[in-house]
PDB file of C-alpha atoms and ligand atoms in Angstrom:
ATOM      1  CA  UNK M   1      -2.954   7.151  -0.162  1.00 91.00           C
ATOM      2  CA  UNK M   2      -3.001   3.372   0.162  1.00 97.00           C
ATOM      3  CA  UNK M   3       0.285   1.956   1.450  1.00 98.00           C
ATOM      4  CA  UNK M   4       1.164  -1.589   2.513  1.00 98.00           C
ATOM      5  CA  UNK M   5      -1.307  -1.788   5.455  1.00 98.00           C
ATOM      6  CA  UNK M   6      -4.239  -0.439   3.420  1.00 98.00           C
ATOM      7  CA  UNK M   7      -3.506  -2.777   0.513  1.00 98.00           C
ATOM      8  CA  UNK M   8      -3.255  -5.715   2.935  1.00 98.00           C
ATOM      9  CA  UNK M   9      -6.718  -4.788   4.227  1.00 98.00           C
ATOM     10  CA  UNK M  10      -8.009  -4.641   0.618  1.00 98.00           C
ATOM     11  CA  UNK M  11      -6.505  -8.086   0.047  1.00 98.00           C
ATOM     12  CA  UNK M  12      -8.317  -9.549   3.043  1.00 98.00           C
ATOM     13  CA  UNK M  13     -11.545  -7.890   1.950  1.00 98.00           C
ATOM     14  CA  UNK M  14     -11.257  -9.290  -1.566  1.00 98.00           C
ATOM     15  CA  UNK M  15     -10.365 -12.746  -0.229  1.00 98.00           C
ATOM     16  CA  UNK M  16     -13.414 -12.680   2.048  1.00 98.00           C
ATOM     17  CA  UNK M  17     -15.881 -11.519  -0.610  1.00 98.00           C
ATOM     18  CA  UNK M  18     -14.863 -12.214  -4.183  1.00 98.00           C
ATOM     19  CA  UNK M  19     -13.092 -15.557  -4.572  1.00 98.00           C
ATOM     20  CA  UNK M  20     -14.434 -18.720  -6.272  1.00 98.00           C
ATOM     21  CA  UNK M  21     -17.410 -17.093  -7.992  1.00 97.00           C
ATOM     22  CA  UNK M  22     -17.893 -17.082 -11.737  1.00 98.00           C
ATOM     23  CA  UNK M  23     -17.222 -13.706 -13.314  1.00 98.00           C
ATOM     24  CA  UNK M  24     -20.143 -13.032 -15.671  1.00 98.00           C
ATOM     25  CA  UNK M  25     -19.099  -9.635 -16.886  1.00 97.00           C
ATOM     26  CA  UNK M  26     -16.536  -6.879 -16.544  1.00 97.00           C
ATOM     27  CA  UNK M  27     -18.065  -3.416 -16.648  1.00 96.00           C
ATOM     28  CA  UNK M  28     -15.452  -0.791 -17.476  1.00 97.00           C
ATOM     29  CA  UNK M  29     -16.958   2.634 -16.821  1.00 96.00           C
ATOM     30  CA  UNK M  30     -13.721   4.491 -17.251  1.00 95.00           C
ATOM     31  CA  UNK M  31     -10.835   3.005 -19.196  1.00 96.00           C
ATOM     32  CA  UNK M  32      -8.354   5.630 -18.011  1.00 96.00           C
ATOM     33  CA  UNK M  33      -7.045   3.440 -15.190  1.00 96.00           C
ATOM     34  CA  UNK M  34      -6.483   0.424 -17.463  1.00 98.00           C
ATOM     35  CA  UNK M  35      -2.768  -0.040 -18.084  1.00 96.00           C
ATOM     36  CA  UNK M  36      -1.334  -2.236 -20.829  1.00 92.00           C
ATOM     37  CA  UNK M  37      -4.780  -3.672 -21.395  1.00 96.00           C
ATOM     38  CA  UNK M  38      -8.101  -2.560 -22.890  1.00 97.00           C
ATOM     39  CA  UNK M  39     -11.686  -2.916 -21.702  1.00 97.00           C
ATOM     40  CA  UNK M  40     -12.201  -5.603 -24.334  1.00 97.00           C
ATOM     41  CA  UNK M  41      -9.111  -7.542 -23.354  1.00 97.00           C
ATOM     42  CA  UNK M  42     -10.018  -7.369 -19.682  1.00 97.00           C
ATOM     43  CA  UNK M  43     -13.543  -8.682 -20.316  1.00 97.00           C
ATOM     44  CA  UNK M  44     -12.367 -11.352 -22.715  1.00 96.00           C
ATOM     45  CA  UNK M  45      -9.652 -12.457 -20.315  1.00 97.00           C
ATOM     46  CA  UNK M  46     -11.830 -12.731 -17.223  1.00 98.00           C
ATOM     47  CA  UNK M  47     -15.366 -13.609 -18.315  1.00 98.00           C
ATOM     48  CA  UNK M  48     -16.275 -17.131 -17.285  1.00 98.00           C
ATOM     49  CA  UNK M  49     -13.301 -17.433 -14.931  1.00 98.00           C
ATOM     50  CA  UNK M  50     -13.097 -17.197 -11.181  1.00 98.00           C
ATOM     51  CA  UNK M  51     -10.726 -15.325  -8.916  1.00 98.00           C
ATOM     52  CA  UNK M  52      -8.979 -18.067  -6.968  1.00 98.00           C
ATOM     53  CA  UNK M  53      -6.394 -16.384  -4.757  1.00 98.00           C
ATOM     54  CA  UNK M  54      -4.522 -13.161  -4.247  1.00 98.00           C
ATOM     55  CA  UNK M  55      -1.045 -11.993  -3.486  1.00 98.00           C
ATOM     56  CA  UNK M  56       0.188  -8.637  -2.247  1.00 98.00           C
ATOM     57  CA  UNK M  57       3.594  -7.188  -2.931  1.00 98.00           C
ATOM     58  CA  UNK M  58       4.292  -3.728  -1.544  1.00 98.00           C
ATOM     59  CA  UNK M  59       1.429  -1.502  -2.674  1.00 98.00           C
ATOM     60  CA  UNK M  60       0.360  -3.892  -5.432  1.00 98.00           C
ATOM     61  CA  UNK M  61      -2.398  -6.455  -5.210  1.00 98.00           C
ATOM     62  CA  UNK M  62      -2.427  -9.342  -7.688  1.00 98.00           C
ATOM     63  CA  UNK M  63      -5.513 -11.505  -8.054  1.00 98.00           C
ATOM     64  CA  UNK M  64      -5.159 -14.896  -9.731  1.00 98.00           C
ATOM     65  CA  UNK M  65      -7.939 -16.128 -11.960  1.00 98.00           C
ATOM     66  CA  UNK M  66      -8.108 -19.776 -12.947  1.00 95.00           C
ATOM     67  CA  UNK M  67      -6.123 -20.408 -16.102  1.00 89.00           C
ATOM     68  CA  UNK M  68      -3.147 -18.537 -14.643  1.00 89.00           C
ATOM     69  CA  UNK M  69      -4.185 -15.039 -15.487  1.00 97.00           C
ATOM     70  CA  UNK M  70      -3.481 -12.316 -12.942  1.00 98.00           C
ATOM     71  CA  UNK M  71      -5.336  -9.099 -12.392  1.00 98.00           C
ATOM     72  CA  UNK M  72      -3.032  -6.346 -11.216  1.00 98.00           C
ATOM     73  CA  UNK M  73      -4.438  -3.647  -8.939  1.00 98.00           C
ATOM     74  CA  UNK M  74      -2.579  -0.540  -7.827  1.00 98.00           C
ATOM     75  CA  UNK M  75      -4.606   1.880  -5.734  1.00 98.00           C
ATOM     76  CA  UNK M  76      -2.809   5.125  -6.588  1.00 97.00           C
ATOM     77  CA  UNK M  77      -4.042   7.962  -4.349  1.00 96.00           C
ATOM     78  CA  UNK M  78      -7.706   7.186  -3.731  1.00 97.00           C
ATOM     79  CA  UNK M  79      -8.302   3.626  -4.942  1.00 98.00           C
ATOM     80  CA  UNK M  80     -10.484   1.293  -2.894  1.00 98.00           C
ATOM     81  CA  UNK M  81     -12.565  -1.863  -3.290  1.00 98.00           C
ATOM     82  CA  UNK M  82     -16.265  -2.334  -2.690  1.00 97.00           C
ATOM     83  CA  UNK M  83     -18.306  -5.520  -2.885  1.00 98.00           C
ATOM     84  CA  UNK M  84     -22.023  -4.874  -3.132  1.00 96.00           C
ATOM     85  CA  UNK M  85     -25.291  -5.965  -4.646  1.00 94.00           C
ATOM     86  CA  UNK M  86     -27.588  -3.009  -5.201  1.00 89.00           C
ATOM     87  CA  UNK M  87     -26.780   0.060  -7.249  1.00 82.00           C
ATOM     88  CA  UNK M  88     -27.770   2.438  -4.478  1.00 83.00           C
ATOM     89  CA  UNK M  89     -24.985   0.985  -2.325  1.00 87.00           C
ATOM     90  CA  UNK M  90     -22.336   1.739  -4.911  1.00 86.00           C
ATOM     91  CA  UNK M  91     -19.615   4.287  -4.239  1.00 88.00           C
ATOM     92  CA  UNK M  92     -19.547   7.291  -6.554  1.00 92.00           C
ATOM     93  CA  UNK M  93     -16.373   6.662  -8.470  1.00 96.00           C
ATOM     94  CA  UNK M  94     -16.572   3.024  -9.482  1.00 95.00           C
ATOM     95  CA  UNK M  95     -14.288   2.763 -12.522  1.00 97.00           C
ATOM     96  CA  UNK M  96     -14.314  -0.972 -13.151  1.00 97.00           C
ATOM     97  CA  UNK M  97     -16.830  -3.528 -11.855  1.00 97.00           C
ATOM     98  CA  UNK M  98     -16.446  -7.291 -11.831  1.00 98.00           C
ATOM     99  CA  UNK M  99     -19.925  -8.771 -12.025  1.00 97.00           C
ATOM    100  CA  UNK M 100     -20.322 -12.195 -10.431  1.00 98.00           C
ATOM    101  CA  UNK M 101     -22.836 -14.945 -11.138  1.00 97.00           C
ATOM    102  CA  UNK M 102     -24.570 -14.181  -7.808  1.00 95.00           C
ATOM    103  CA  UNK M 103     -25.230 -10.620  -9.122  1.00 95.00           C
ATOM    104  CA  UNK M 104     -22.889  -9.096  -6.597  1.00 97.00           C
ATOM    105  CA  UNK M 105     -20.191  -6.866  -7.941  1.00 97.00           C
ATOM    106  CA  UNK M 106     -16.674  -5.977  -6.922  1.00 98.00           C
ATOM    107  CA  UNK M 107     -15.962  -2.364  -7.793  1.00 98.00           C
ATOM    108  CA  UNK M 108     -12.613  -0.683  -8.095  1.00 98.00           C
ATOM    109  CA  UNK M 109     -13.516   2.809  -6.949  1.00 97.00           C
ATOM    110  CA  UNK M 110     -11.020   5.597  -7.542  1.00 97.00           C
ATOM    111  CA  UNK M 111     -11.950   9.248  -7.342  1.00 96.00           C
ATOM    112  CA  UNK M 112      -8.675  10.742  -8.530  1.00 96.00           C
ATOM    113  CA  UNK M 113      -7.799   8.033 -11.027  1.00 95.00           C
ATOM    114  CA  UNK M 114      -4.150   7.513 -10.187  1.00 96.00           C
ATOM    115  CA  UNK M 115      -4.957   3.832  -9.693  1.00 97.00           C
ATOM    116  CA  UNK M 116      -4.038   1.157 -12.216  1.00 98.00           C
ATOM    117  CA  UNK M 117      -5.580  -2.078 -13.418  1.00 98.00           C
ATOM    118  CA  UNK M 118      -3.749  -4.506 -15.656  1.00 98.00           C
ATOM    119  CA  UNK M 119      -3.608  -8.148 -16.697  1.00 97.00           C
ATOM    120  CA  UNK M 120      -0.525 -10.315 -16.367  1.00 96.00           C
ATOM    121  CA  UNK M 121       0.666 -13.833 -16.971  1.00 96.00           C
ATOM    122  CA  UNK M 122       3.569 -13.777 -14.562  1.00 97.00           C
ATOM    123  CA  UNK M 123       3.734 -11.729 -11.347  1.00 98.00           C
ATOM    124  CA  UNK M 124       7.411 -12.385 -10.636  1.00 97.00           C
ATOM    125  CA  UNK M 125       8.300 -11.201 -14.111  1.00 97.00           C
ATOM    126  CA  UNK M 126       6.299  -8.021 -13.525  1.00 97.00           C
ATOM    127  CA  UNK M 127       8.082  -7.355 -10.219  1.00 98.00           C
ATOM    128  CA  UNK M 128      11.385  -7.843 -11.980  1.00 97.00           C
ATOM    129  CA  UNK M 129      10.491  -5.533 -14.865  1.00 97.00           C
ATOM    130  CA  UNK M 130       9.459  -2.824 -12.416  1.00 96.00           C
ATOM    131  CA  UNK M 131      12.604  -3.556 -10.382  1.00 97.00           C
ATOM    132  CA  UNK M 132      10.545  -3.508  -7.189  1.00 98.00           C
ATOM    133  CA  UNK M 133      12.365  -4.338  -3.986  1.00 98.00           C
ATOM    134  CA  UNK M 134      11.213  -7.052  -1.589  1.00 98.00           C
ATOM    135  CA  UNK M 135       7.996  -6.491   0.335  1.00 98.00           C
ATOM    136  CA  UNK M 136       8.604  -4.598   3.575  1.00 98.00           C
ATOM    137  CA  UNK M 137       7.046  -7.411   5.643  1.00 98.00           C
ATOM    138  CA  UNK M 138       8.958 -10.161   3.836  1.00 97.00           C
ATOM    139  CA  UNK M 139      12.357  -8.878   4.846  1.00 96.00           C
ATOM    140  CA  UNK M 140      14.458 -10.172   7.708  1.00 97.00           C
ATOM    141  CA  UNK M 141      16.977  -8.069   9.569  1.00 98.00           C
ATOM    142  CA  UNK M 142      19.974  -9.340   7.584  1.00 97.00           C
ATOM    143  CA  UNK M 143      18.364  -8.434   4.244  1.00 97.00           C
ATOM    144  CA  UNK M 144      17.208  -5.082   5.575  1.00 98.00           C
ATOM    145  CA  UNK M 145      20.744  -4.222   6.649  1.00 97.00           C
ATOM    146  CA  UNK M 146      22.154  -5.431   3.364  1.00 96.00           C
ATOM    147  CA  UNK M 147      19.775  -3.291   1.321  1.00 96.00           C
ATOM    148  CA  UNK M 148      20.078  -0.121   3.390  1.00 95.00           C
ATOM    149  CA  UNK M 149      23.592  -0.502   4.737  1.00 90.00           C
ATOM    150  CA  UNK M 150      25.375   0.742   1.649  1.00 87.00           C
ATOM    151  CA  UNK M 151      23.014   3.504   0.608  1.00 95.00           C
ATOM    152  CA  UNK M 152      23.426   7.248   0.822  1.00 96.00           C
ATOM    153  CA  UNK M 153      20.719   9.852   1.268  1.00 96.00           C
ATOM    154  CA  UNK M 154      18.009  10.917   3.689  1.00 97.00           C
ATOM    155  CA  UNK M 155      16.635   7.956   5.605  1.00 97.00           C
ATOM    156  CA  UNK M 156      13.086   8.922   4.685  1.00 98.00           C
ATOM    157  CA  UNK M 157      13.834   9.014   0.946  1.00 97.00           C
ATOM    158  CA  UNK M 158      15.404   5.576   1.266  1.00 97.00           C
ATOM    159  CA  UNK M 159      12.312   4.161   3.005  1.00 98.00           C
ATOM    160  CA  UNK M 160      10.094   5.588   0.245  1.00 97.00           C
ATOM    161  CA  UNK M 161      12.163   4.069  -2.562  1.00 97.00           C
ATOM    162  CA  UNK M 162      10.030   1.177  -3.847  1.00 97.00           C
ATOM    163  CA  UNK M 163      13.015  -0.237  -5.728  1.00 97.00           C
ATOM    164  CA  UNK M 164      14.759  -0.872  -2.406  1.00 98.00           C
ATOM    165  CA  UNK M 165      11.815  -1.907  -0.205  1.00 98.00           C
ATOM    166  CA  UNK M 166       8.245  -2.099  -1.482  1.00 98.00           C
ATOM    167  CA  UNK M 167       5.207  -0.942   0.455  1.00 98.00           C
ATOM    168  CA  UNK M 168       6.162   2.081   2.573  1.00 98.00           C
ATOM    169  CA  UNK M 169       4.710   5.458   1.592  1.00 97.00           C
ATOM    170  CA  UNK M 170       4.754   8.950   3.040  1.00 97.00           C
ATOM    171  CA  UNK M 171       2.498   8.366   6.054  1.00 97.00           C
ATOM    172  CA  UNK M 172       4.050   5.185   7.396  1.00 98.00           C
ATOM    173  CA  UNK M 173       7.608   6.341   6.693  1.00 98.00           C
ATOM    174  CA  UNK M 174       6.955   9.256   9.062  1.00 98.00           C
ATOM    175  CA  UNK M 175       5.397   6.908  11.619  1.00 98.00           C
ATOM    176  CA  UNK M 176       8.341   4.483  11.457  1.00 98.00           C
ATOM    177  CA  UNK M 177      10.861   7.304  11.906  1.00 98.00           C
ATOM    178  CA  UNK M 178       8.856   8.734  14.800  1.00 98.00           C
ATOM    179  CA  UNK M 179       8.946   5.362  16.521  1.00 98.00           C
ATOM    180  CA  UNK M 180      12.669   4.924  15.818  1.00 98.00           C
ATOM    181  CA  UNK M 181      13.286   8.510  17.024  1.00 98.00           C
ATOM    182  CA  UNK M 182      15.132   9.432  13.868  1.00 98.00           C
ATOM    183  CA  UNK M 183      14.926  12.731  12.066  1.00 98.00           C
ATOM    184  CA  UNK M 184      13.647  12.055   8.524  1.00 98.00           C
ATOM    185  CA  UNK M 185      16.608  13.896   6.974  1.00 97.00           C
ATOM    186  CA  UNK M 186      19.180  11.734   8.807  1.00 97.00           C
ATOM    187  CA  UNK M 187      21.863  10.585   6.390  1.00 97.00           C
ATOM    188  CA  UNK M 188      21.413   6.831   6.248  1.00 96.00           C
ATOM    189  CA  UNK M 189      25.116   6.091   5.896  1.00 96.00           C
ATOM    190  CA  UNK M 190      25.576   7.604   9.373  1.00 95.00           C
ATOM    191  CA  UNK M 191      23.464   4.846  10.924  1.00 96.00           C
ATOM    192  CA  UNK M 192      25.420   2.077  12.615  1.00 95.00           C
ATOM    193  CA  UNK M 193      24.228  -1.521  12.923  1.00 95.00           C
ATOM    194  CA  UNK M 194      22.378  -0.794  16.121  1.00 96.00           C
ATOM    195  CA  UNK M 195      20.471   2.109  14.552  1.00 97.00           C
ATOM    196  CA  UNK M 196      19.620   0.038  11.458  1.00 97.00           C
ATOM    197  CA  UNK M 197      18.303  -2.699  13.728  1.00 98.00           C
ATOM    198  CA  UNK M 198      16.147  -0.148  15.517  1.00 98.00           C
ATOM    199  CA  UNK M 199      14.829   1.102  12.176  1.00 98.00           C
ATOM    200  CA  UNK M 200      14.055  -2.445  11.062  1.00 98.00           C
ATOM    201  CA  UNK M 201      12.138  -3.208  14.258  1.00 98.00           C
ATOM    202  CA  UNK M 202      10.184   0.045  13.993  1.00 98.00           C
ATOM    203  CA  UNK M 203       9.291  -0.757  10.365  1.00 98.00           C
ATOM    204  CA  UNK M 204       7.893  -4.167  11.216  1.00 98.00           C
ATOM    205  CA  UNK M 205       6.154  -2.961  14.332  1.00 98.00           C
ATOM    206  CA  UNK M 206       4.357  -0.049  12.664  1.00 98.00           C
ATOM    207  CA  UNK M 207       3.269  -1.967   9.559  1.00 98.00           C
ATOM    208  CA  UNK M 208       2.014  -4.958  11.539  1.00 98.00           C
ATOM    209  CA  UNK M 209       0.182  -2.811  14.100  1.00 98.00           C
ATOM    210  CA  UNK M 210      -1.362  -0.690  11.344  1.00 98.00           C
ATOM    211  CA  UNK M 211      -2.783  -3.850   9.789  1.00 98.00           C
ATOM    212  CA  UNK M 212      -4.196  -4.929  13.157  1.00 98.00           C
ATOM    213  CA  UNK M 213      -5.800  -1.455  13.363  1.00 98.00           C
ATOM    214  CA  UNK M 214      -7.295  -2.117   9.905  1.00 97.00           C
ATOM    215  CA  UNK M 215      -5.275   0.839   8.590  1.00 96.00           C
ATOM    216  CA  UNK M 216      -7.878   3.033  10.270  1.00 96.00           C
ATOM    217  CA  UNK M 217      -6.414   6.064  12.027  1.00 95.00           C
ATOM    218  CA  UNK M 218      -9.261   5.998  14.577  1.00 96.00           C
ATOM    219  CA  UNK M 219      -8.085   2.561  15.691  1.00 97.00           C
ATOM    220  CA  UNK M 220      -4.416   3.467  15.898  1.00 97.00           C
ATOM    221  CA  UNK M 221      -2.753   4.205  19.244  1.00 97.00           C
ATOM    222  CA  UNK M 222      -2.918   7.858  20.358  1.00 97.00           C
ATOM    223  CA  UNK M 223       0.806   7.570  21.055  1.00 98.00           C
ATOM    224  CA  UNK M 224       1.399   7.406  17.314  1.00 98.00           C
ATOM    225  CA  UNK M 225       2.213  10.345  15.098  1.00 98.00           C
ATOM    226  CA  UNK M 226      -0.623   9.790  12.652  1.00 97.00           C
ATOM    227  CA  UNK M 227      -3.541  10.945  14.869  1.00 96.00           C
ATOM    228  CA  UNK M 228      -1.627  14.223  15.473  1.00 97.00           C
ATOM    229  CA  UNK M 229       0.052  14.655  12.094  1.00 95.00           C
ATOM    230  CA  UNK M 230      -0.670  18.018  10.491  1.00 93.00           C
ATOM    231  CA  UNK M 231      -0.768  21.747  11.226  1.00 93.00           C
ATOM    232  CA  UNK M 232      -1.141  22.515  14.942  1.00 95.00           C
ATOM    233  CA  UNK M 233      -0.481  18.907  15.913  1.00 97.00           C
ATOM    234  CA  UNK M 234       1.578  18.231  19.029  1.00 98.00           C
ATOM    235  CA  UNK M 235       4.022  15.425  19.690  1.00 98.00           C
ATOM    236  CA  UNK M 236       2.200  12.755  21.723  1.00 98.00           C
ATOM    237  CA  UNK M 237       5.499  11.976  23.457  1.00 98.00           C
ATOM    238  CA  UNK M 238       6.763  15.382  24.605  1.00 98.00           C
ATOM    239  CA  UNK M 239       4.055  17.902  23.689  1.00 98.00           C
ATOM    240  CA  UNK M 240       6.282  19.902  21.328  1.00 97.00           C
ATOM    241  CA  UNK M 241       4.610  21.326  18.213  1.00 98.00           C
ATOM    242  CA  UNK M 242       5.150  19.006  15.276  1.00 98.00           C
ATOM    243  CA  UNK M 243       7.139  20.321  12.361  1.00 97.00           C
ATOM    244  CA  UNK M 244       7.044  19.642   8.678  1.00 97.00           C
ATOM    245  CA  UNK M 245       9.703  19.768   5.983  1.00 97.00           C
ATOM    246  CA  UNK M 246      10.036  18.744   2.355  1.00 97.00           C
ATOM    247  CA  UNK M 247      12.281  15.716   2.142  1.00 95.00           C
ATOM    248  CA  UNK M 248      12.674  13.784  -1.068  1.00 88.00           C
ATOM    249  CA  UNK M 249       9.832  15.821  -2.590  1.00 92.00           C
ATOM    250  CA  UNK M 250       7.312  14.760   0.082  1.00 95.00           C
ATOM    251  CA  UNK M 251       6.103  16.491   3.231  1.00 97.00           C
ATOM    252  CA  UNK M 252       7.578  14.899   6.342  1.00 98.00           C
ATOM    253  CA  UNK M 253       6.020  15.465   9.764  1.00 98.00           C
ATOM    254  CA  UNK M 254       8.171  14.925  12.820  1.00 98.00           C
ATOM    255  CA  UNK M 255       9.044  16.126  16.310  1.00 98.00           C
ATOM    256  CA  UNK M 256      12.287  18.096  16.245  1.00 97.00           C
ATOM    257  CA  UNK M 257      12.829  17.412  19.946  1.00 97.00           C
ATOM    258  CA  UNK M 258      12.312  13.621  19.912  1.00 98.00           C
ATOM    259  CA  UNK M 259      13.798  12.963  16.482  1.00 98.00           C
ATOM    260  CA  UNK M 260      17.380  14.219  16.363  1.00 91.00           C
ATOM    261  CA  UNK M 261      19.569  14.138  13.298  1.00 86.00           C
ATOM    262  CA  UNK M 262      22.585  11.885  13.636  1.00 76.00           C
TER     263      UNK M 262
HETATM  264 ZN1   ZN I   1       8.452  14.934  20.847  1.00 91.79          ZN
END
């Protein structure tokens, strides 16, 4: 499920492939993922324009077309981007394709169709309407403390709450808590300033390193939780069998020995 690091990688991919080319056509093969727009509106809005720049906020990617129109992409569970020329290269679940003047296409591929595509005039307004919190990599320590310092609830649920901080999902929340050596069910109001600082540093560290690893688990350090996460997995730090629990409706993986509740 694409979280901040994956979406950042999609952003860099789109920036490297799809900017500054005239959009000749928009081929909507499945309108289900269109939100607050129709296939006709999308084509009418974008045909003849160019994508000029992009901006990521949390798990959202916004792509600006000339004339101040923004394409909104949310990757849901299985969304991904593919830039290609020949049909035989295409992924199997291309839902919407942006066809460029050079005959290359940018496909939004999404097997399970929890992804979303929309059109917007004003990104900041959209973020406000959705009440999304600041991007997890845009925060400094003071803001982080301010946002989390007066909350109650399990630390993992707090990290997953997009209205507080945008971008962290189930996988990276577990990784951050593993690095900070905190049990995911730790009551956040029990964390003192020092513990919040530790959590902030772990958040930045994990998200930045995951981007460097291209959000590819094969390129992530073996000392991380992610390569071991799942049934039968062992803690790369102490060798203890990893455990799972439902916290905030999601499955958390953690090491009960290294990650103590406070
Ligand atoms: Zn351990």
